[in-house]
XYZ file of C-alpha atoms in Angstrom:
611
model
C -4.327 4.452 -8.655
C -4.229 2.590 -11.917
C -4.875 4.209 -15.234
C -5.279 2.998 -18.790
C -2.147 4.850 -19.717
C 0.087 4.285 -22.686
C 3.847 4.134 -22.196
C 5.908 7.239 -22.796
C 8.448 7.690 -25.565
C 11.271 6.834 -23.160
C 9.204 4.472 -21.042
C 9.015 1.353 -23.198
C 10.933 -1.623 -21.936
C 13.076 -1.785 -25.051
C 14.133 1.820 -24.660
C 15.025 1.264 -21.030
C 16.838 -2.006 -21.481
C 20.186 -0.353 -22.097
C 19.916 2.175 -19.278
C 21.146 0.048 -16.378
C 24.513 1.685 -15.873
C 25.904 3.719 -13.031
C 24.585 7.255 -13.238
C 27.342 9.666 -14.311
C 28.266 12.267 -11.718
C 27.170 15.060 -14.017
C 23.700 13.604 -14.302
C 23.274 13.644 -10.542
C 24.517 17.187 -9.947
C 21.734 19.220 -8.452
C 20.636 21.976 -10.789
C 20.193 25.511 -9.466
C 16.896 25.896 -7.653
C 14.091 27.162 -9.809
C 10.287 26.900 -9.714
C 8.966 23.395 -10.358
C 7.213 23.088 -13.673
C 5.425 20.353 -15.547
C 5.918 20.517 -19.291
C 3.302 19.178 -21.665
C 3.246 18.388 -25.334
C 0.763 16.760 -27.611
C 2.785 13.667 -28.531
C 0.992 10.431 -27.722
C 3.326 7.508 -28.495
C 1.888 4.370 -30.022
C 2.549 1.607 -27.495
C 1.015 -1.731 -26.462
C -2.150 -1.711 -24.405
C -2.153 -2.936 -20.837
C -2.900 -6.592 -20.212
C -4.143 -8.054 -16.906
C -2.394 -11.412 -17.301
C 0.858 -12.617 -18.852
C 2.967 -15.789 -18.644
C 6.723 -16.104 -19.124
C 9.737 -18.056 -17.934
C 12.228 -15.262 -17.258
C 10.440 -13.308 -14.529
C 7.317 -11.215 -14.041
C 6.188 -7.765 -12.900
C 2.639 -6.758 -12.036
C 1.718 -3.207 -11.089
C -1.055 -0.717 -11.672
C 0.843 1.093 -14.404
C 2.438 0.048 -17.689
C 5.355 2.488 -17.458
C 6.240 1.152 -14.028
C 5.934 -2.503 -15.008
C 8.152 -1.803 -18.041
C 10.822 -0.308 -15.777
C 10.872 -3.467 -13.676
C 10.948 -5.715 -16.738
C 13.904 -3.764 -18.112
C 15.857 -4.456 -14.932
C 15.030 -8.170 -15.103
C 16.104 -8.321 -18.747
C 19.465 -6.854 -17.834
C 20.083 -9.534 -15.195
C 18.744 -7.758 -12.128
C 16.896 -9.765 -9.510
C 13.397 -9.347 -8.107
C 14.522 -6.860 -5.440
C 16.264 -4.681 -8.027
C 13.194 -4.773 -10.267
C 10.842 -3.987 -7.369
C 12.755 -0.817 -6.493
C 12.882 0.216 -10.160
C 9.140 -0.327 -10.494
C 8.442 1.613 -7.304
C 10.595 4.530 -8.438
C 8.711 4.664 -11.743
C 5.408 4.662 -9.846
C 6.703 7.742 -8.055
C 6.668 9.433 -11.467
C 3.445 8.112 -12.978
C 1.410 7.557 -9.802
C 2.613 10.571 -7.769
C -0.686 10.915 -5.897
C -0.303 7.395 -4.462
C 3.401 6.867 -3.874
C 6.828 8.439 -3.988
C 9.916 9.206 -1.957
C 7.832 11.437 0.311
C 6.037 8.389 1.724
C 6.624 4.909 3.121
C 5.595 1.278 2.819
C 6.242 -2.385 3.582
C 8.521 -4.718 1.610
C 8.189 -8.528 1.739
C 10.807 -10.609 -0.080
C 11.353 -14.323 -0.672
C 14.916 -15.568 -1.187
C 15.011 -18.670 -3.383
C 18.470 -19.770 -2.258
C 17.663 -19.907 1.470
C 13.906 -20.439 0.982
C 13.190 -17.739 3.537
C 10.891 -14.712 3.681
C 12.306 -11.405 4.899
C 10.566 -8.070 5.444
C 11.274 -4.381 5.838
C 9.040 -1.999 7.791
C 9.455 1.298 5.944
C 6.541 3.019 7.667
C 6.793 6.749 8.306
C 7.437 7.896 11.884
C 6.030 10.765 13.908
C 8.413 13.510 15.036
C 10.081 12.721 18.337
C 8.305 15.763 19.759
C 4.860 14.263 19.002
C 2.572 13.399 21.888
C -0.916 11.926 22.236
C -2.251 15.441 21.632
C -0.695 15.751 18.149
C -4.083 16.379 16.492
C -5.870 18.016 19.428
C -6.643 21.685 19.908
C -8.329 22.881 23.084
C -8.719 19.229 24.021
C -10.690 18.279 20.899
C -9.572 16.659 17.597
C -9.063 19.091 14.730
C -11.128 18.446 11.566
C -9.743 15.505 9.612
C -9.408 17.464 6.355
C -7.456 20.178 8.167
C -5.075 17.571 9.548
C -4.524 16.021 6.116
C -3.447 19.253 4.424
C -0.923 20.348 7.003
C 2.600 19.891 8.245
C 1.165 18.037 11.245
C 0.243 15.022 9.116
C 3.696 14.559 7.561
C 5.781 11.713 8.946
C 9.465 11.046 8.313
C 9.557 9.431 4.841
C 10.531 5.752 4.845
C 10.543 4.878 1.149
C 14.125 5.937 0.287
C 15.483 4.070 3.318
C 13.467 1.003 2.294
C 14.925 1.049 -1.218
C 18.436 1.465 0.139
C 18.092 -1.306 2.737
C 16.489 -3.744 0.289
C 19.200 -3.218 -2.328
C 22.057 -3.435 0.179
C 20.700 -6.580 1.844
C 19.251 -8.500 -1.096
C 19.752 -6.647 -4.380
C 22.392 -7.036 -7.089
C 22.333 -3.512 -8.548
C 23.134 -0.087 -7.117
C 20.493 2.489 -6.285
C 21.781 4.603 -9.165
C 21.297 1.787 -11.648
C 17.725 0.957 -10.644
C 16.688 4.621 -10.453
C 17.849 5.309 -13.995
C 14.635 4.133 -15.773
C 12.468 6.279 -13.483
C 14.808 9.237 -13.901
C 14.459 9.005 -17.686
C 10.699 8.623 -17.320
C 10.455 11.767 -15.188
C 12.554 13.672 -17.704
C 10.696 12.408 -20.784
C 7.229 12.409 -19.272
C 4.169 10.166 -19.215
C 0.838 10.442 -20.961
C -2.013 12.031 -19.034
C -5.215 9.993 -19.031
C -8.734 10.783 -17.746
C -8.098 9.286 -14.294
C -4.995 11.383 -13.687
C -6.863 14.486 -14.798
C -9.826 13.633 -12.551
C -7.618 13.003 -9.538
C -5.942 16.336 -10.168
C -9.342 17.999 -10.424
C -10.423 16.411 -7.148
C -7.410 18.022 -5.473
C -7.380 21.249 -7.469
C -8.533 23.574 -4.690
C -5.856 22.549 -2.223
C -3.156 22.126 -4.889
C -3.719 25.781 -5.890
C -2.913 26.875 -2.345
C 0.680 25.640 -2.677
C 2.659 27.273 -5.510
C 5.092 24.348 -5.863
C 2.220 21.877 -6.121
C 0.284 24.015 -8.577
C 3.393 24.567 -10.678
C 3.904 20.824 -11.008
C 0.390 19.455 -11.392
C -1.508 22.483 -12.774
C 0.824 23.555 -15.590
C 0.004 27.005 -16.829
C -2.547 27.247 -14.040
C -4.828 24.675 -15.678
C -5.726 21.036 -15.255
C -3.493 18.741 -17.330
C -4.940 17.850 -20.715
C -5.810 14.228 -21.432
C -3.377 12.873 -24.011
C -0.654 15.405 -23.231
C 2.736 14.490 -21.790
C 3.404 15.351 -18.155
C 7.069 15.825 -17.331
C 8.753 16.250 -13.949
C 12.315 17.518 -14.427
C 12.614 18.391 -10.726
C 11.979 14.782 -9.743
C 14.453 13.619 -12.389
C 17.093 15.816 -10.716
C 16.094 14.549 -7.279
C 16.462 10.945 -8.420
C 19.827 11.896 -9.895
C 20.908 13.319 -6.552
C 19.863 10.151 -4.724
C 21.680 8.093 -7.356
C 24.998 9.881 -6.869
C 24.868 10.833 -3.174
C 22.761 8.000 -1.806
C 19.757 8.288 0.486
C 21.896 10.283 2.902
C 20.945 13.242 0.713
C 17.477 12.937 2.222
C 18.227 11.753 5.739
C 21.262 13.954 6.366
C 21.667 16.361 3.468
C 20.273 19.207 1.419
C 17.192 17.282 0.296
C 16.324 16.586 3.915
C 16.762 20.218 4.841
C 14.313 21.143 2.091
C 11.778 18.668 3.486
C 12.141 19.988 7.041
C 11.752 23.575 5.862
C 8.617 22.642 3.918
C 7.044 20.832 6.884
C 7.839 23.516 9.436
C 6.863 26.409 7.177
C 4.364 25.086 4.610
C 4.799 27.193 1.442
C 1.232 28.501 1.159
C 0.109 30.840 -1.592
C -0.139 34.489 -0.625
C -3.786 35.317 -0.090
C -4.874 31.715 0.544
C -7.558 31.418 3.199
C -6.787 27.812 4.070
C -5.371 27.314 7.561
C -2.309 25.125 7.058
C -0.820 24.114 10.386
C 2.956 23.720 10.524
C 4.578 20.461 11.571
C 7.469 19.774 13.914
C 9.557 17.374 11.849
C 13.271 18.096 12.361
C 16.606 17.176 10.826
C 17.216 14.985 13.886
C 14.026 13.043 13.076
C 15.330 12.382 9.572
C 18.766 11.313 10.816
C 17.208 8.915 13.324
C 15.026 7.113 10.764
C 15.616 3.435 9.990
C 13.769 0.934 7.791
C 13.373 -1.995 10.151
C 14.207 -5.555 9.208
C 11.886 -7.909 11.051
C 10.410 -11.379 10.989
C 7.262 -11.821 8.886
C 3.974 -13.081 10.220
C 3.326 -16.703 9.338
C 0.333 -18.993 9.470
C -0.567 -22.352 7.970
C -3.630 -22.536 5.736
C -4.704 -25.648 3.804
C -1.131 -26.953 3.957
C 0.324 -23.653 2.722
C 2.587 -21.226 4.567
C 1.163 -17.701 4.363
C 3.680 -14.939 5.135
C 2.847 -11.282 5.674
C 4.068 -8.080 7.265
C 4.133 -7.878 11.057
C 3.190 -4.796 13.111
C 3.440 -1.806 12.760
C 1.066 -2.959 10.012
C -2.029 -4.881 11.007
C -2.124 -6.562 7.595
C -0.201 -9.727 8.387
C -1.893 -10.411 11.719
C -5.418 -9.681 10.445
C -5.130 -11.769 7.263
C -3.630 -14.612 9.304
C -6.331 -14.494 11.977
C -9.159 -14.467 9.432
C -7.619 -17.388 7.524
C -7.215 -19.295 10.782
C -10.886 -18.683 11.578
C -11.832 -20.074 8.148
C -9.389 -23.004 8.401
C -11.918 -25.465 9.796
C -14.645 -24.548 7.302
C -14.711 -26.430 4.014
C -15.103 -23.199 2.074
C -14.798 -24.967 -1.265
C -18.092 -26.807 -0.673
C -20.133 -23.908 0.672
C -22.780 -22.044 -1.291
C -21.948 -18.477 -2.253
C -24.139 -17.189 0.571
C -22.510 -19.466 3.165
C -19.009 -18.677 1.943
C -19.543 -14.910 1.931
C -21.203 -15.019 5.357
C -18.265 -16.836 6.946
C -15.708 -14.698 5.129
C -17.420 -11.494 6.316
C -17.671 -12.745 9.893
C -14.021 -13.823 9.962
C -13.030 -10.377 8.739
C -15.317 -8.649 11.268
C -13.704 -10.580 14.129
C -10.150 -9.951 12.910
C -10.808 -6.210 12.696
C -12.260 -6.158 16.208
C -9.065 -7.727 17.498
C -6.655 -5.602 15.481
C -8.309 -2.412 16.752
C -7.584 -3.376 20.354
C -4.161 -4.955 20.022
C -2.166 -3.694 17.025
C 0.058 -0.633 17.113
C 3.748 0.144 16.837
C 5.465 -2.727 18.691
C 8.314 -0.409 19.690
C 5.869 1.440 21.942
C 2.975 -0.980 22.426
C 2.744 -4.534 23.743
C 1.475 -6.241 20.576
C 0.709 -9.990 20.998
C 1.605 -10.875 17.405
C 2.159 -14.562 18.128
C -1.200 -14.849 19.867
C -3.096 -12.974 17.154
C -1.763 -15.350 14.491
C -2.263 -18.545 16.512
C -4.801 -21.209 15.588
C -5.769 -21.500 19.255
C -6.898 -17.882 19.402
C -8.702 -18.125 16.064
C -10.595 -21.201 17.258
C -11.691 -19.327 20.374
C -13.131 -16.604 18.152
C -14.552 -18.768 15.342
C -17.204 -20.133 17.683
C -18.869 -16.702 17.594
C -19.966 -17.367 14.010
C -23.454 -18.801 13.424
C -24.700 -19.688 9.955
C -28.186 -18.293 10.546
C -27.368 -14.896 12.064
C -24.819 -12.147 11.448
C -22.792 -10.706 14.294
C -23.380 -7.117 15.388
C -20.680 -4.461 15.081
C -18.784 -2.961 16.702
C -17.838 -6.370 18.042
C -15.794 -6.565 21.243
C -12.258 -7.914 20.909
C -10.951 -11.136 22.368
C -7.732 -11.576 24.336
C -5.060 -13.444 22.344
C -2.874 -13.693 25.437
C -5.465 -15.784 27.258
C -7.874 -17.262 24.684
C -11.228 -18.379 26.048
C -13.927 -19.932 23.929
C -16.367 -17.282 22.672
C -15.239 -14.828 25.355
C -15.056 -11.098 24.719
C -12.378 -8.894 26.171
C -12.548 -5.097 26.379
C -15.510 -3.043 25.290
C -16.046 -2.629 21.580
C -14.869 0.522 19.836
C -15.492 1.673 16.253
C -12.656 1.540 13.721
C -10.777 4.687 12.731
C -10.506 5.976 9.160
C -7.654 5.226 6.750
C -7.054 6.773 3.330
C -7.457 4.441 0.377
C -4.960 5.491 -2.258
C -1.834 3.406 -2.051
C -0.150 1.276 -4.724
C 1.142 -2.290 -4.826
C 3.599 -4.151 -7.036
C 4.591 -7.799 -7.239
C 7.775 -9.110 -8.870
C 9.441 -12.471 -9.526
C 12.702 -13.307 -11.253
C 14.142 -16.246 -13.176
C 15.919 -17.554 -10.070
C 12.657 -17.867 -8.145
C 13.006 -14.803 -5.921
C 9.762 -12.905 -5.216
C 8.847 -9.455 -3.863
C 5.471 -8.135 -2.708
C 5.785 -4.406 -1.991
C 3.096 -1.894 -1.028
C 3.998 1.798 -0.811
C 1.971 4.910 -0.172
C 1.706 8.598 0.654
C -1.741 7.940 2.224
C -4.635 9.904 0.642
C -4.807 10.800 -3.048
C -2.257 13.576 -3.242
C -0.953 12.993 0.290
C -0.655 16.226 2.255
C -1.039 18.189 -0.992
C 2.365 19.791 -0.368
C 5.148 19.415 -2.938
C 8.685 20.121 -1.704
C 9.694 23.173 -3.781
C 12.119 22.364 -6.619
C 12.127 18.654 -5.683
C 9.175 17.270 -7.654
C 7.397 15.073 -5.087
C 4.500 15.257 -2.649
C 4.855 14.722 1.071
C 2.735 12.154 2.863
C -0.125 12.617 5.300
C 0.478 9.243 6.979
C 0.225 10.522 10.549
C -3.534 10.851 10.049
C -3.531 7.026 10.304
C -3.140 7.521 14.047
C -6.289 7.727 16.126
C -6.726 11.417 16.881
C -8.306 10.495 20.214
C -9.638 7.257 21.729
C -12.912 6.266 20.065
C -14.028 5.272 23.569
C -12.017 6.470 26.594
C -12.883 3.208 28.328
C -11.141 1.139 25.618
C -7.375 1.126 25.303
C -6.238 2.357 21.877
C -2.729 1.208 20.833
C -2.745 3.567 17.852
C -2.583 6.986 19.503
C 0.294 9.272 18.434
C 3.616 9.170 20.245
C 7.225 10.345 19.849
C 8.883 8.575 16.907
C 5.906 6.214 16.691
C 4.755 4.472 13.519
C 1.018 4.750 12.834
C -0.846 1.493 12.364
C -1.325 0.439 8.743
C -3.496 -2.094 6.923
C -0.937 -2.752 4.193
C -0.806 -6.513 3.515
C 1.899 -7.661 1.061
C 1.643 -11.460 1.170
C 3.745 -14.368 -0.084
C 2.422 -17.946 -0.007
C 4.766 -20.945 -0.031
C 4.273 -24.679 -0.409
C 7.128 -26.838 0.919
C 9.343 -23.757 1.009
C 8.731 -22.693 -2.577
C 6.580 -19.780 -3.810
C 3.042 -20.416 -4.986
C 1.449 -16.957 -5.051
C 2.370 -13.431 -3.986
C -0.035 -10.503 -3.957
C -1.168 -7.265 -2.374
C -3.422 -4.263 -2.949
C -4.012 -0.596 -2.192
C -7.200 0.508 -0.462
C -6.617 1.620 3.132
C -8.347 -0.728 5.553
C -9.918 -2.553 2.591
C -6.440 -3.863 1.737
C -6.843 -6.581 4.360
C -10.201 -7.747 3.033
C -9.042 -7.558 -0.600
C -6.015 -9.762 0.071
C -8.060 -12.146 2.227
C -10.878 -12.518 -0.296
C -8.449 -12.976 -3.201
C -6.600 -15.738 -1.331
C -9.863 -17.520 -0.505
C -11.159 -17.071 -4.062
C -8.001 -18.658 -5.442
C -7.190 -21.416 -2.975
C -10.690 -22.376 -1.776
C -13.034 -21.381 -4.575
C -10.670 -22.565 -7.323
C -10.517 -19.353 -9.333
C -7.501 -18.646 -11.559
C -5.479 -15.846 -9.977
C -6.552 -13.182 -12.468
C -10.214 -14.124 -11.908
C -9.761 -14.228 -8.131
C -8.485 -10.650 -8.398
C -11.322 -9.578 -10.718
C -14.175 -11.131 -8.685
C -16.588 -8.670 -7.018
C -15.517 -7.734 -3.495
C -17.116 -7.288 -0.113
C -15.379 -5.555 2.799
C -16.468 -5.937 6.430
C -14.249 -4.099 8.927
C -16.137 -4.404 12.225
C -18.602 -1.798 11.021
C -22.387 -1.661 11.093
C -22.490 -2.037 7.326
C -20.456 -4.092 4.863
C -19.267 -2.450 1.644
C -20.209 -4.243 -1.581
C -19.070 -3.701 -5.121
C -21.835 -3.574 -7.768
C -21.334 -7.200 -8.799
C -22.487 -8.333 -5.352
C -24.819 -5.420 -4.643
C -26.885 -6.322 -7.702
C -26.879 -10.063 -7.076
C -29.460 -12.244 -5.287
C -26.858 -13.155 -2.637
C -27.152 -9.673 -1.116
C -30.784 -10.258 -0.218
C -29.964 -13.714 1.119
C -27.337 -12.216 3.422
C -29.623 -9.369 4.476
C -32.133 -12.005 5.569
C -29.694 -13.210 8.250
C -28.833 -9.755 9.521
C -26.121 -8.339 7.282
C -26.439 -4.683 6.277
C -24.751 -3.271 3.196
C -23.745 -0.093 1.434
C -22.420 0.134 -2.087
C -18.806 0.936 -2.919
C -18.129 1.277 -6.653
C -14.590 -0.038 -6.374
C -12.598 -1.795 -3.651
C -8.836 -2.221 -3.988
C -6.644 -2.771 -7.041
C -4.651 -5.954 -6.537
C -1.630 -7.327 -8.342
C 0.026 -10.716 -7.989
C 2.348 -13.324 -9.403
C 1.978 -17.106 -9.434
C 4.489 -19.891 -9.958
C 2.936 -22.347 -12.410
C 3.526 -26.116 -12.177
C 5.816 -26.035 -15.228
C 8.057 -23.431 -13.579
C 6.874 -20.413 -15.544
C 5.624 -17.226 -13.892
C 2.121 -15.842 -14.311
C 1.649 -12.135 -13.640
C -1.902 -10.997 -12.837
C -3.497 -7.589 -12.350
C -6.922 -5.995 -12.381
C -9.043 -6.416 -15.486
C -11.154 -3.303 -14.924
C -10.591 -1.588 -11.556
C -8.670 1.692 -11.717
C -8.485 1.392 -15.489
C -6.931 -2.069 -15.375
C -3.482 -3.146 -14.250
C -0.322 -4.038 -16.140
C 1.023 -7.600 -16.055
C 4.319 -8.133 -17.889
C 6.776 -11.018 -18.154
C 10.207 -11.812 -19.534
C 10.362 -14.492 -22.215
C 13.641 -16.378 -22.276
C 15.119 -16.609 -25.750
């Protein structure tokens, strides 16, 4: 969720630059519990506008929000590395983009270490309670309505974001959690400026927000929608960040903050007189204590002489992007017409989604053939399905990456399940050449809709990323709920290397469209020759093994749509797909930060200029 927001009084990089000190004990002392409130005033600070592209030699940050990018830049200016800056940026997004991300959610962290020239990852995906079974979202043998599942305790998984921050900083950072949280803590205390998008997103959630007093108290101050141009403060979140800074993430996984989360999940604090049926969840203190952010090997594939690294399952992002690139590997995409290029890109994506639906789930509980899915041999066996004069029909049956056979189909086809679209992504690089691509989320806009009372953050609804029931009982579904299981994701933070050194890193929000956004941006840049900021801005198409392909207006209104329809493609319009950010290492050694020019109000690319 990106907005054309101005920085807050305390949010500018210059104001934050001196804040990187250990948080005093007094600042982290939890204040007495009291109702969460969001204060507003009419001050609108004069600050620089967002810019979608910037170039500098001392590091770069690209996110959807100027306050958040400024927090990361401040850390870089004070000598922090890319990991430190990524956590600082993410924490600030928890303040200014609370409907997309925060400590009540999870995500995936991909990091490049310049010294060892290696890529490392953390799986910070939320987990289901250990009591969860395949029937988590079933009543009387049938799935409950999706909207009912979203706004409930049932949808809330164990948060992974705090554990991800802690693990990343301990393994690869150079600053303490308290130091990197300080800019976001000040931002929560001082407030950010409300813009039309934030107000609209609040309005879209107003009915369910009103059913939870803590949520209404935070996001509907005085019982009304926030006023555009006013300052939205979150003192409860500032105190929560202070508690994490002084006590560590154990405050959440084995402390008072965790007990507050469990109480909220098990007994959702619904307004007296509300008619909404809000089902309780079964998350326990034991579930919180058992949570770990998992270090694991990235996915890797070769494409045009480049090494493309992504996140391995439980996300399907790395395997699906890799498979689609492998399918396109033997096509000279740079020489194709726009129609030919889009046709092959859409077909590669269609095939990759067919295969991810059958094979990708939580590898701790499912046999996921990651190596096979990312192999060139398997991609070649699937690429032969593509014909230049006729589109494939969806749902397409999956192949078998364990035993690839040319043009052979495996199990029966099954339609894809739904994923929420409102996540956020940030990309960071530092002066030493370290890079981070980090995507974090609470799932839908506003997550579960439930704020933890007196704590200032929304809880996720990530468990709705599970399949509620098999789309076809005859087709095995690796993404059904299970005890302690991580739901499948489409998050696709990606880092591209040439000869062991970074070339580009990027990612995007957008639910299942994340995969297609990252794939199309990579192809636009490396095959079609677009500068990174233009590759991000180009109109998008998203085919996810569905009967119709989603098109943004730039393609919907172009002649190429009719050319593709003539060979069997069917389309529906989507006004906006994804909101990518990225960084690029230029030949002269400088960093280029790139973000959206228009989507979600435009992104915020910032850099450090060495003096």
